[in-house]
Tab-separated table of C-alpha atoms in Angstrom:
chain	number	residue	atom	x	y	z
A	271	MET	CA	72.208	-104.210	53.277
A	272	THR	CA	68.998	-102.660	51.916
A	273	ALA	CA	69.041	-99.296	49.910
A	274	PRO	CA	67.777	-96.482	51.852
A	275	GLU	CA	64.246	-95.367	51.137
A	276	ALA	CA	64.054	-92.002	49.298
A	277	LEU	CA	63.217	-89.386	51.538
A	278	THR	CA	60.012	-87.653	49.997
A	279	ALA	CA	57.509	-85.270	51.652
A	280	PRO	CA	53.875	-86.432	51.554
A	281	PRO	CA	51.576	-84.288	49.692
A	282	THR	CA	50.022	-81.499	51.778
A	283	ALA	CA	46.218	-82.034	52.160
A	284	ARG	CA	43.654	-78.993	52.057
A	285	PRO	CA	41.671	-78.878	55.212
A	286	ALA	CA	38.113	-79.900	54.711
A	287	ASP	CA	36.838	-77.075	56.634
A	288	VAL	CA	38.436	-74.306	54.477
A	289	GLU	CA	36.026	-72.821	51.680
A	290	ARG	CA	37.051	-72.808	48.111
A	291	ASP	CA	37.567	-69.210	46.746
A	292	GLU	CA	35.496	-69.201	43.635
A	293	SER	CA	37.552	-66.485	42.407
A	294	GLU	CA	40.379	-68.793	42.090
A	295	ASP	CA	38.525	-70.244	39.013
A	296	ASP	CA	38.079	-66.935	37.300
A	297	PRO	CA	41.307	-65.563	35.854
A	298	THR	CA	39.890	-61.964	36.153
A	299	GLY	CA	39.243	-62.300	39.896
A	300	ILE	CA	35.364	-61.517	39.726
A	301	GLY	CA	33.218	-63.809	41.552
A	302	VAL	CA	29.456	-64.581	41.541
A	303	ARG	CA	28.717	-62.398	44.551
A	304	ASP	CA	30.272	-59.665	42.621
A	305	VAL	CA	27.941	-60.123	39.759
A	306	TRP	CA	24.949	-60.285	42.060
A	307	ALA	CA	25.984	-57.172	43.739
A	308	ALA	CA	26.515	-55.267	40.462
A	309	ALA	CA	22.990	-56.560	39.291
A	310	ARG	CA	21.376	-55.218	42.357
A	311	ALA	CA	23.147	-51.904	42.077
A	312	ARG	CA	22.014	-51.630	38.523
A	313	ARG	CA	18.418	-52.318	39.398
A	314	ARG	CA	18.533	-49.729	42.108
A	315	ALA	CA	20.095	-47.257	39.590
A	316	LEU	CA	17.042	-48.119	37.109
A	317	ARG	CA	14.563	-47.628	39.770
A	318	ALA	CA	16.035	-44.246	40.868
A	319	GLU	CA	16.235	-43.104	37.016
A	320	VAL	CA	12.419	-44.082	36.718
A	321	ARG	CA	11.521	-42.227	39.862
A	322	ARG	CA	13.459	-39.216	38.632
A	323	PHE	CA	11.850	-38.934	35.208
A	324	THR	CA	8.290	-39.651	36.473
A	325	VAL	CA	8.235	-37.402	39.439
A	326	ARG	CA	6.340	-34.748	37.605
A	327	GLN	CA	3.788	-37.216	36.355
A	328	ARG	CA	3.245	-38.613	39.738
A	329	ARG	CA	2.831	-35.127	41.187
A	330	ARG	CA	0.131	-34.500	38.593
A	331	ARG	CA	-1.599	-37.588	39.554
A	332	MET	CA	-1.475	-36.694	43.219
A	333	LEU	CA	-2.872	-33.351	42.415
A	334	TRP	CA	-5.797	-34.627	40.204
A	335	GLY	CA	-6.632	-37.263	42.837
A	336	GLY	CA	-6.691	-34.751	45.613
A	337	THR	CA	-9.022	-32.497	43.580
A	338	LEU	CA	-11.228	-35.162	42.603
A	339	ALA	CA	-11.621	-36.382	46.244
A	340	ALA	CA	-12.227	-32.810	47.377
A	341	LEU	CA	-14.946	-32.378	44.662
A	342	LEU	CA	-16.553	-35.658	45.680
A	343	LEU	CA	-16.730	-34.874	49.187
A	344	LEU	CA	-18.182	-31.362	48.333
A	345	VAL	CA	-20.872	-33.116	46.124
A	346	LEU	CA	-21.711	-35.705	48.868
A	347	GLY	CA	-21.781	-33.010	51.476
A	348	THR	CA	-24.259	-30.900	49.373
A	349	LEU	CA	-26.346	-33.721	48.525
A	350	GLY	CA	-26.564	-34.875	52.086
A	351	ALA	CA	-27.316	-31.114	53.274
A	352	ALA	CA	-30.104	-30.703	50.569
A	353	TYR	CA	-31.780	-33.802	51.447
A	354	SER	CA	-31.662	-33.200	55.100
A	355	PRO	CA	-34.097	-31.197	57.328
A	356	LEU	CA	-31.703	-28.259	56.887
A	357	PHE	CA	-33.595	-27.637	53.433
A	358	ALA	CA	-37.043	-28.633	54.491
A	359	VAL	CA	-40.031	-26.501	53.291
A	360	GLU	CA	-41.295	-24.191	55.791
A	361	GLN	CA	-43.185	-21.844	53.682
A	362	VAL	CA	-45.476	-22.220	50.473
A	363	SER	CA	-45.896	-19.047	48.537
A	364	VAL	CA	-48.289	-18.898	45.661
A	365	VAL	CA	-47.678	-15.973	43.111
A	366	GLY	CA	-49.279	-14.992	39.762
A	367	THR	CA	-52.962	-15.150	40.835
A	368	SER	CA	-55.553	-12.296	40.462
A	369	THR	CA	-59.091	-14.045	40.604
A	370	LEU	CA	-57.892	-17.119	42.504
A	371	ASP	CA	-57.426	-16.862	46.197
A	372	ALA	CA	-53.674	-17.429	46.867
A	373	GLY	CA	-54.204	-18.116	50.596
A	374	ALA	CA	-56.487	-21.075	49.802
A	375	VAL	CA	-54.056	-22.479	47.508
A	376	GLU	CA	-51.211	-22.203	50.080
A	377	ALA	CA	-53.428	-23.804	52.700
A	378	ALA	CA	-54.123	-26.812	50.257
A	379	LEU	CA	-50.524	-27.221	49.656
A	380	ALA	CA	-49.496	-27.357	53.437
A	381	GLY	CA	-48.914	-31.098	53.180
A	382	GLN	CA	-45.400	-30.145	51.667
A	383	ILE	CA	-44.325	-28.369	54.920
A	384	GLY	CA	-41.548	-30.479	56.323
A	385	THR	CA	-40.406	-32.029	53.069
A	386	PRO	CA	-36.842	-31.401	51.949
A	387	LEU	CA	-36.911	-29.116	48.821
A	388	PRO	CA	-35.450	-31.589	46.420
A	389	LEU	CA	-37.973	-34.338	47.509
A	390	VAL	CA	-41.118	-32.256	46.862
A	391	ASP	CA	-43.708	-34.498	45.247
A	392	SER	CA	-44.737	-32.749	41.976
A	393	SER	CA	-47.502	-35.356	41.432
A	394	SER	CA	-49.099	-34.484	44.809
A	395	VAL	CA	-48.760	-30.786	44.068
A	396	LYS	CA	-50.535	-31.295	40.686
A	397	ALA	CA	-53.302	-33.424	42.308
A	398	VAL	CA	-53.975	-30.410	44.746
A	399	LEU	CA	-53.890	-27.693	41.988
A	400	VAL	CA	-56.286	-29.572	39.612
A	401	THR	CA	-59.078	-28.971	42.227
A	402	PHE	CA	-58.771	-25.316	41.378
A	403	PRO	CA	-60.385	-24.894	37.850
A	404	LEU	CA	-58.855	-21.399	37.509
A	405	VAL	CA	-55.297	-22.926	37.263
A	406	GLU	CA	-54.259	-23.393	33.708
A	407	SER	CA	-50.513	-24.002	34.245
A	408	TYR	CA	-47.992	-23.858	37.061
A	409	THR	CA	-44.337	-24.046	37.801
A	410	LEU	CA	-42.388	-24.992	41.027
A	411	GLU	CA	-39.557	-23.113	42.206
A	412	ALA	CA	-37.347	-24.076	45.101
A	413	ARG	CA	-35.962	-21.039	47.157
A	414	PRO	CA	-33.270	-22.479	49.524
A	415	PRO	CA	-33.301	-22.807	52.479
A	416	HIS	CA	-37.016	-23.159	53.200
A	417	GLU	CA	-39.474	-21.694	50.661
A	418	LEU	CA	-41.301	-23.396	48.008
A	419	VAL	CA	-42.787	-20.959	45.321
A	420	VAL	CA	-45.698	-22.040	43.045
A	421	ARG	CA	-46.203	-19.779	39.996
A	422	ILE	CA	-49.707	-19.958	38.566
A	423	VAL	CA	-51.124	-18.937	35.302
A	424	GLU	CA	-54.665	-18.466	35.573
A	425	ARG	CA	-57.428	-19.393	32.907
A	426	THR	CA	-58.858	-16.264	31.358
A	427	PRO	CA	-62.711	-16.312	31.284
A	428	ILE	CA	-64.238	-15.186	28.020
A	429	GLY	CA	-68.024	-15.369	29.045
A	430	SER	CA	-70.860	-17.511	30.467
A	431	ILE	CA	-72.926	-19.916	28.776
A	432	GLN	CA	-76.352	-20.670	29.891
A	433	SER	CA	-77.284	-24.155	31.013
A	434	ALA	CA	-80.012	-25.764	33.130
A	435	ALA	CA	-77.756	-25.285	36.178
A	436	GLY	CA	-77.442	-21.575	35.631
A	437	TYR	CA	-74.649	-19.670	33.931
A	438	THR	CA	-71.270	-21.462	33.597
A	439	LEU	CA	-68.305	-19.254	33.182
A	440	VAL	CA	-65.797	-20.804	30.818
A	441	ASP	CA	-62.285	-19.909	29.218
A	442	ALA	CA	-61.414	-20.107	25.644
A	443	ALA	CA	-60.893	-23.827	25.908
A	444	GLY	CA	-64.425	-24.334	27.266
A	445	VAL	CA	-63.235	-25.200	30.789
A	446	ALA	CA	-65.862	-24.506	33.281
A	447	LEU	CA	-64.647	-22.151	35.944
A	448	SER	CA	-67.583	-21.569	37.998
A	449	THR	CA	-71.622	-21.569	37.722
A	450	THR	CA	-73.853	-18.975	38.998
A	451	PRO	CA	-77.755	-18.399	38.903
A	452	GLU	CA	-77.015	-15.181	37.073
A	453	PRO	CA	-74.224	-14.315	34.484
A	454	ALA	CA	-70.926	-13.310	35.934
A	455	ALA	CA	-70.381	-9.665	36.337
A	456	GLY	CA	-68.032	-8.244	33.888
A	457	HIS	CA	-68.240	-11.146	31.256
A	458	PRO	CA	-70.330	-11.330	28.280
A	459	VAL	CA	-73.051	-14.063	27.466
A	460	ILE	CA	-72.004	-16.581	24.872
A	461	VAL	CA	-74.536	-18.044	22.607
A	462	ALA	CA	-72.867	-20.545	20.251
A	463	THR	CA	-74.552	-23.184	18.242
A	464	GLY	CA	-73.047	-26.517	19.323
A	465	GLY	CA	-71.718	-25.624	22.760
A	466	VAL	CA	-68.208	-25.450	23.857
A	467	GLY	CA	-66.944	-28.116	21.477
A	468	SER	CA	-68.150	-26.497	18.309
A	469	ASP	CA	-66.223	-24.430	15.681
A	470	ALA	CA	-68.514	-21.370	16.513
A	471	PHE	CA	-67.334	-21.548	20.045
A	472	ASP	CA	-63.870	-21.641	19.045
A	473	ALA	CA	-64.122	-18.684	16.694
A	474	ILE	CA	-65.745	-16.591	19.531
A	475	GLY	CA	-62.924	-17.338	21.801
A	476	THR	CA	-60.399	-16.342	19.267
A	477	VAL	CA	-62.242	-12.972	18.579
A	478	PHE	CA	-62.541	-12.187	22.235
A	479	ARG	CA	-58.970	-12.616	22.894
A	480	SER	CA	-58.007	-10.241	19.992
A	481	LEU	CA	-60.046	-7.389	21.400
A	482	PRO	CA	-58.287	-4.609	23.232
A	483	ASP	CA	-59.155	-4.333	26.941
A	484	ASP	CA	-61.391	-1.149	26.569
A	485	ILE	CA	-63.672	-2.758	24.016
A	486	ARG	CA	-63.703	-6.060	25.710
A	487	GLY	CA	-65.062	-4.448	28.575
A	488	GLN	CA	-68.085	-3.068	26.680
A	489	VAL	CA	-69.000	-6.358	25.051
A	490	THR	CA	-72.142	-7.946	26.691
A	491	GLN	CA	-72.863	-10.883	24.486
A	492	MET	CA	-71.212	-12.971	21.764
A	493	THR	CA	-73.099	-15.081	19.209
A	494	ALA	CA	-72.225	-17.522	16.432
A	495	THR	CA	-74.053	-20.208	14.600
A	496	THR	CA	-70.988	-21.077	12.644
A	497	ALA	CA	-67.266	-20.134	12.683
A	498	ASN	CA	-68.084	-17.427	9.920
A	499	ASP	CA	-70.738	-15.401	11.529
A	500	VAL	CA	-69.424	-14.109	14.772
A	501	THR	CA	-71.440	-11.024	16.138
A	502	LEU	CA	-70.687	-8.891	19.180
A	503	THR	CA	-73.084	-6.739	21.192
A	504	LEU	CA	-71.949	-3.385	23.068
A	505	GLY	CA	-73.997	-3.290	26.192
A	506	GLY	CA	-74.072	0.449	26.752
A	507	THR	CA	-75.728	1.218	23.363
A	508	GLY	CA	-76.855	-2.109	21.932
A	509	THR	CA	-74.597	-1.669	18.947
A	510	GLU	CA	-73.685	-4.629	17.039
A	511	VAL	CA	-70.405	-5.557	15.712
A	512	VAL	CA	-70.492	-7.762	12.730
A	513	TRP	CA	-67.126	-9.623	12.935
A	514	GLY	CA	-67.528	-12.618	10.492
A	515	ASN	CA	-64.992	-15.391	10.784
A	516	ALA	CA	-62.021	-15.313	13.048
A	517	ASP	CA	-59.481	-14.598	10.277
A	518	ASP	CA	-57.325	-11.488	10.691
A	519	SER	CA	-58.877	-10.879	14.047
A	520	ALA	CA	-55.828	-8.796	15.325
A	521	TYR	CA	-56.284	-6.530	12.356
A	522	LYS	CA	-60.092	-6.243	12.687
A	523	ALA	CA	-59.734	-5.193	16.286
A	524	VAL	CA	-57.383	-2.379	15.173
A	525	VAL	CA	-59.798	-1.235	12.324
A	526	LEU	CA	-62.906	-1.540	14.816
A	527	ALA	CA	-60.998	0.554	17.476
A	528	LYS	CA	-60.379	3.177	14.857
A	529	ALA	CA	-63.925	3.142	13.620
A	530	MET	CA	-65.249	3.538	17.267
A	531	THR	CA	-62.920	6.598	17.739
A	532	ALA	CA	-64.179	8.056	14.386
A	533	ARG	CA	-67.777	7.423	15.197
A	534	PRO	CA	-68.650	6.560	18.797
A	535	PRO	CA	-71.136	3.677	19.388
A	536	ASP	CA	-73.778	5.970	20.869
A	537	GLY	CA	-74.436	7.370	17.227
A	538	VAL	CA	-73.917	3.909	15.416
A	539	SER	CA	-76.124	0.952	15.371
A	540	SER	CA	-73.665	-1.535	13.791
A	541	TYR	CA	-70.202	-1.792	12.871
A	542	ASP	CA	-69.333	-4.286	10.124
A	543	VAL	CA	-65.640	-5.333	10.120
A	544	SER	CA	-66.080	-8.608	8.445
A	545	SER	CA	-64.135	-7.206	5.491
A	546	PRO	CA	-61.818	-4.916	7.494
A	547	ASN	CA	-60.613	-2.993	4.345
A	548	ALA	CA	-64.017	-1.681	3.878
A	549	VAL	CA	-65.759	-0.953	7.096
A	550	VAL	CA	-69.497	-0.339	7.069
A	551	MET	CA	-70.964	1.721	9.731
A	552	ARG	CA	-74.771	2.260	10.028
């Protein structure tokens, strides 16, 4: 008779579909999922801390950004309006003239009507103004919304020079302003050896501009052969004023005025102020 087989229980097999608990391998009971969750929580906490500590900086950035955007819109809007027909020239005003006909200048500049003020062509304005010999210089001034102001400085005539064409009125720079058959009324005749480009003419111009208005109005002729022998003639009495060169002309003008007050021209044939500290009257 055979010995009975030992009764032993077979080992229990783990079902294949049952997942293995990874925490079983870790004596602390913390699994990979717990680590990942902790890492995600830490990253969220760091982002929250960064946002909390940079909130003021972000607000400043937003404020500056909004301000710059508003300024940009304002500039673009202003430029757009300025270059639009809203600011087009509707009126040209000429100021500063006394001899020159302002109306004639305004009519000549009518081509600027309808042009936006910032787009007024200064070259075309200059091309018009150079046709007026009396214009020495000018400035342009925009008066929004529709006015263009042209400020003119006129040339100051000093006298007329005789030529084959008649008498040409000139300023101190020798620029011809007009030509007439007879000398221009209210202006002396100039006799300068060498013409308008000479030293004699330059000296005459300097002397004339130094005279006070009341004496200037009495001068009917100015002559010079060189820069050192300028002589004036007072028309009412034919009295001569020996001036000499143009040095110290302002001082000589003061001395002449005092001499004419002390002894009026109707009783004097000649004032010699070439040496202003020793005036000679005859």
